[in-house]
Structures are given as structure tokens and as C-alpha cells.
PDB file of C-alpha atoms in Angstrom:
ATOM      1  CA  GLN B 128      84.010  93.988 123.524  1.00 87.00           C
ATOM      2  CA  VAL B 129      85.446  96.111 120.739  1.00 95.00           C
ATOM      3  CA  GLN B 130      88.868  95.358 119.303  1.00 96.00           C
ATOM      4  CA  LEU B 131      91.077  97.323 116.938  1.00 97.00           C
ATOM      5  CA  VAL B 132      93.751  95.338 115.144  1.00 96.00           C
ATOM      6  CA  GLU B 133      96.495  97.048 113.152  1.00 95.00           C
ATOM      7  CA  SER B 134      98.722  95.587 110.476  1.00 95.00           C
ATOM      8  CA  GLY B 135     101.169  96.711 107.823  1.00 96.00           C
ATOM      9  CA  GLY B 136     104.089  98.059 109.806  1.00 95.00           C
ATOM     10  CA  GLY B 137     107.676  97.142 109.101  1.00 97.00           C
ATOM     11  CA  LEU B 138     111.110  98.289 108.041  1.00 98.00           C
ATOM     12  CA  VAL B 139     111.508 100.458 104.953  1.00 98.00           C
ATOM     13  CA  GLN B 140     114.213 102.654 103.484  1.00 98.00           C
ATOM     14  CA  ALA B 141     113.850 106.415 103.364  1.00 98.00           C
ATOM     15  CA  GLY B 142     111.738 107.429 100.400  1.00 98.00           C
ATOM     16  CA  GLY B 143     109.772 104.204 100.491  1.00 98.00           C
ATOM     17  CA  SER B 144     106.119 103.513 101.213  1.00 98.00           C
ATOM     18  CA  LEU B 145     104.018 101.516 103.629  1.00 98.00           C
ATOM     19  CA  ARG B 146     100.283 101.019 104.056  1.00 98.00           C
ATOM     20  CA  LEU B 147      98.826 100.513 107.507  1.00 98.00           C
ATOM     21  CA  SER B 148      95.427  98.960 108.110  1.00 98.00           C
ATOM     22  CA  CYS B 149      93.259  98.900 111.214  1.00 98.00           C
ATOM     23  CA  GLY B 150      90.045  96.941 111.498  1.00 97.00           C
ATOM     24  CA  ALA B 151      87.465  97.379 114.241  1.00 97.00           C
ATOM     25  CA  SER B 152      85.372  94.423 115.355  1.00 96.00           C
ATOM     26  CA  GLY B 153      82.918  93.560 118.097  1.00 95.00           C
ATOM     27  CA  ARG B 154      79.812  95.296 119.308  1.00 93.00           C
ATOM     28  CA  ILE B 155      79.694  98.428 117.136  1.00 93.00           C
ATOM     29  CA  PHE B 156      76.667 100.582 116.419  1.00 92.00           C
ATOM     30  CA  ILE B 157      78.435 103.457 114.691  1.00 92.00           C
ATOM     31  CA  ILE B 158      81.992 104.740 114.346  1.00 94.00           C
ATOM     32  CA  ASN B 159      82.278 108.519 114.349  1.00 95.00           C
ATOM     33  CA  VAL B 160      85.985 109.216 113.925  1.00 96.00           C
ATOM     34  CA  MET B 161      88.919 106.962 113.135  1.00 97.00           C
ATOM     35  CA  GLY B 162      92.485 108.059 113.283  1.00 98.00           C
ATOM     36  CA  TRP B 163      96.163 107.306 113.463  1.00 98.00           C
ATOM     37  CA  TYR B 164      98.608 108.466 116.115  1.00 98.00           C
ATOM     38  CA  ARG B 165     102.272 107.697 116.575  1.00 98.00           C
ATOM     39  CA  GLN B 166     104.767 107.633 119.395  1.00 98.00           C
ATOM     40  CA  ALA B 167     108.517 107.754 118.923  1.00 97.00           C
ATOM     41  CA  PRO B 168     110.931 106.709 121.694  1.00 92.00           C
ATOM     42  CA  GLY B 169     111.123 109.376 124.377  1.00 94.00           C
ATOM     43  CA  LYS B 170     108.336 111.446 122.829  1.00 96.00           C
ATOM     44  CA  GLN B 171     104.656 111.939 123.479  1.00 97.00           C
ATOM     45  CA  ARG B 172     102.024 110.306 121.328  1.00 97.00           C
ATOM     46  CA  GLU B 173     101.023 112.667 118.528  1.00 98.00           C
ATOM     47  CA  LEU B 174      98.233 112.910 116.009  1.00 98.00           C
ATOM     48  CA  VAL B 175      99.051 111.785 112.474  1.00 98.00           C
ATOM     49  CA  ALA B 176      95.686 111.886 110.714  1.00 98.00           C
ATOM     50  CA  VAL B 177      91.974 111.505 111.398  1.00 98.00           C
ATOM     51  CA  ILE B 178      88.904 110.906 109.245  1.00 98.00           C
ATOM     52  CA  THR B 179      85.302 111.490 110.225  1.00 96.00           C
ATOM     53  CA  SER B 180      82.197 109.523 109.387  1.00 94.00           C
ATOM     54  CA  GLY B 181      81.512 112.104 106.692  1.00 94.00           C
ATOM     55  CA  GLY B 182      84.923 111.670 105.115  1.00 95.00           C
ATOM     56  CA  SER B 183      86.539 114.875 106.342  1.00 97.00           C
ATOM     57  CA  THR B 184      90.238 114.501 107.030  1.00 98.00           C
ATOM     58  CA  ASN B 185      92.854 116.283 109.074  1.00 98.00           C
ATOM     59  CA  TYR B 186      96.609 115.766 109.018  1.00 98.00           C
ATOM     60  CA  SER B 187      99.531 116.894 111.096  1.00 98.00           C
ATOM     61  CA  ASP B 188     101.755 119.363 109.278  1.00 98.00           C
ATOM     62  CA  SER B 189     104.645 116.899 109.338  1.00 97.00           C
ATOM     63  CA  VAL B 190     102.840 114.369 107.126  1.00 98.00           C
ATOM     64  CA  LYS B 191     100.708 116.561 104.857  1.00 98.00           C
ATOM     65  CA  GLY B 192     101.261 115.741 101.226  1.00 97.00           C
ATOM     66  CA  ARG B 193     102.954 112.421 102.045  1.00 98.00           C
ATOM     67  CA  PHE B 194     100.343 110.425 104.009  1.00 98.00           C
ATOM     68  CA  THR B 195      96.736 109.687 103.066  1.00 98.00           C
ATOM     69  CA  ILE B 196      94.063 108.402 105.439  1.00 98.00           C
ATOM     70  CA  SER B 197      91.005 106.573 104.135  1.00 98.00           C
ATOM     71  CA  ARG B 198      88.170 104.401 105.425  1.00 97.00           C
ATOM     72  CA  ASP B 199      86.181 101.408 104.296  1.00 96.00           C
ATOM     73  CA  TYR B 200      82.913 102.071 106.105  1.00 94.00           C
ATOM     74  CA  ALA B 201      81.437  98.665 105.347  1.00 94.00           C
ATOM     75  CA  LYS B 202      84.450  96.922 106.868  1.00 96.00           C
ATOM     76  CA  ASN B 203      84.973  99.339 109.796  1.00 96.00           C
ATOM     77  CA  THR B 204      88.552  99.688 108.622  1.00 97.00           C
ATOM     78  CA  VAL B 205      90.861 102.674 108.382  1.00 98.00           C
ATOM     79  CA  TYR B 206      94.007 102.845 106.265  1.00 98.00           C
ATOM     80  CA  LEU B 207      97.080 105.019 106.275  1.00 98.00           C
ATOM     81  CA  GLN B 208      99.045 105.191 103.043  1.00 98.00           C
ATOM     82  CA  MET B 209     102.513 106.517 103.854  1.00 98.00           C
ATOM     83  CA  ASN B 210     104.711 107.695 100.988  1.00 98.00           C
ATOM     84  CA  SER B 211     108.090 109.424 100.868  1.00 98.00           C
ATOM     85  CA  LEU B 212     108.886 108.096 104.318  1.00 98.00           C
ATOM     86  CA  LYS B 213     111.588 109.770 106.371  1.00 98.00           C
ATOM     87  CA  PRO B 214     113.665 108.472 109.285  1.00 97.00           C
ATOM     88  CA  GLU B 215     111.771 110.868 111.560  1.00 97.00           C
ATOM     89  CA  ASP B 216     108.566 108.948 110.756  1.00 98.00           C
ATOM     90  CA  THR B 217     109.962 106.030 112.779  1.00 98.00           C
ATOM     91  CA  ALA B 218     107.528 105.304 115.610  1.00 98.00           C
ATOM     92  CA  VAL B 219     104.887 102.948 116.900  1.00 98.00           C
ATOM     93  CA  TYR B 220     101.684 103.782 115.056  1.00 98.00           C
ATOM     94  CA  TYR B 221      98.367 103.397 116.858  1.00 98.00           C
ATOM     95  CA  CYS B 222      94.902 103.549 115.390  1.00 98.00           C
ATOM     96  CA  ASN B 223      91.883 104.668 117.323  1.00 97.00           C
ATOM     97  CA  ALA B 224      88.154 104.856 116.889  1.00 97.00           C
ATOM     98  CA  ASP B 225      85.502 106.958 118.607  1.00 96.00           C
ATOM     99  CA  LEU B 226      82.438 104.769 118.469  1.00 94.00           C
ATOM    100  CA  LYS B 227      79.105 103.878 120.026  1.00 92.00           C
ATOM    101  CA  GLU B 228      78.300 100.303 120.937  1.00 92.00           C
ATOM    102  CA  ASP B 229      74.604 101.096 121.083  1.00 90.00           C
ATOM    103  CA  TRP B 230      72.438 103.965 119.838  1.00 86.00           C
ATOM    104  CA  GLY B 231      71.772 105.436 123.283  1.00 87.00           C
ATOM    105  CA  GLU B 232      75.342 105.369 124.538  1.00 88.00           C
ATOM    106  CA  ARG B 233      78.025 108.039 124.538  1.00 91.00           C
ATOM    107  CA  PRO B 234      80.972 107.551 122.196  1.00 92.00           C
ATOM    108  CA  THR B 235      83.942 105.697 123.628  1.00 95.00           C
ATOM    109  CA  ARG B 236      87.517 105.848 122.338  1.00 96.00           C
ATOM    110  CA  TYR B 237      89.248 102.563 121.630  1.00 97.00           C
ATOM    111  CA  TRP B 238      92.906 102.022 120.733  1.00 97.00           C
ATOM    112  CA  GLY B 239      94.760  99.370 118.814  1.00 97.00           C
ATOM    113  CA  GLN B 240      97.857  97.643 120.136  1.00 96.00           C
ATOM    114  CA  GLY B 241     100.238  99.541 117.856  1.00 97.00           C
ATOM    115  CA  THR B 242     102.433  98.586 114.936  1.00 97.00           C
ATOM    116  CA  GLN B 243     106.100  99.482 114.544  1.00 98.00           C
ATOM    117  CA  VAL B 244     107.240 101.525 111.566  1.00 98.00           C
ATOM    118  CA  THR B 245     110.985 101.904 111.120  1.00 98.00           C
ATOM    119  CA  VAL B 246     112.478 104.055 108.364  1.00 98.00           C
ATOM    120  CA  SER B 247     116.191 103.625 107.723  1.00 97.00           C
ATOM    121  CA  SER B 248     118.341 106.367 106.238  1.00 94.00           C
TER     122      SER B 248
END
């Protein structure tokens, strides 16, 4: 069974920084894409950033220039460095991974349990 475990959330003042981490463990053959999503109260879950196995990245317009996604391929871990945080960044942040548990299988998407990020004004 694959597990994704996030850490690094918390309370920070506007303009501050936080770094989220998400490690994948279990039966993993290869991870294709890892990413971060967020969900604010009363809103739908939205994409924040993704990174492919080749290192290509994609960000939502709302975080471009402020957030940076990166991966440690050896540790099956994805990070999200969040700078210049704004109150509107307040949400539960979820990581996900599209991965194969064996070479012949189709990729499956797994989600972490979420970590709360609160930005005060």
C-alpha cells in the first residue's frame, strides 16, 4: 500500500514563508508526476503546482513567482517552497502522486491527508 505523508503546514503572517514536504512510501515502481493542490473553505480543490519525472513544472497563475515546487527523486519526496504568502493562500494543501506500483500496471493517483496552511493579515 502506498502512502503520502505531508508536513510543514502552519500559521504564518502575510509576507512570510513556509516549506511543505510530502514523502511517498510503500510499493512504488516509478512516480511519474507529483503535485500540490489546495482547498479553501467553501471552494473546490485547485491545482497549485506539479512537477514531472523529467523535472518540468507547471504553476497556477495565482502562485507563479512566489511558490517553487521541487523533487528529491531518490527519496520520492516533493517540496513546495511558499514565499510572500498572502491571506488568500490559506487552505488545506494536499500532495498527490501519479505512480506505478509495478512495471506492467497503469499509473494510479494517490493523495496525502492534507496539511493546513493559514496566513494571517
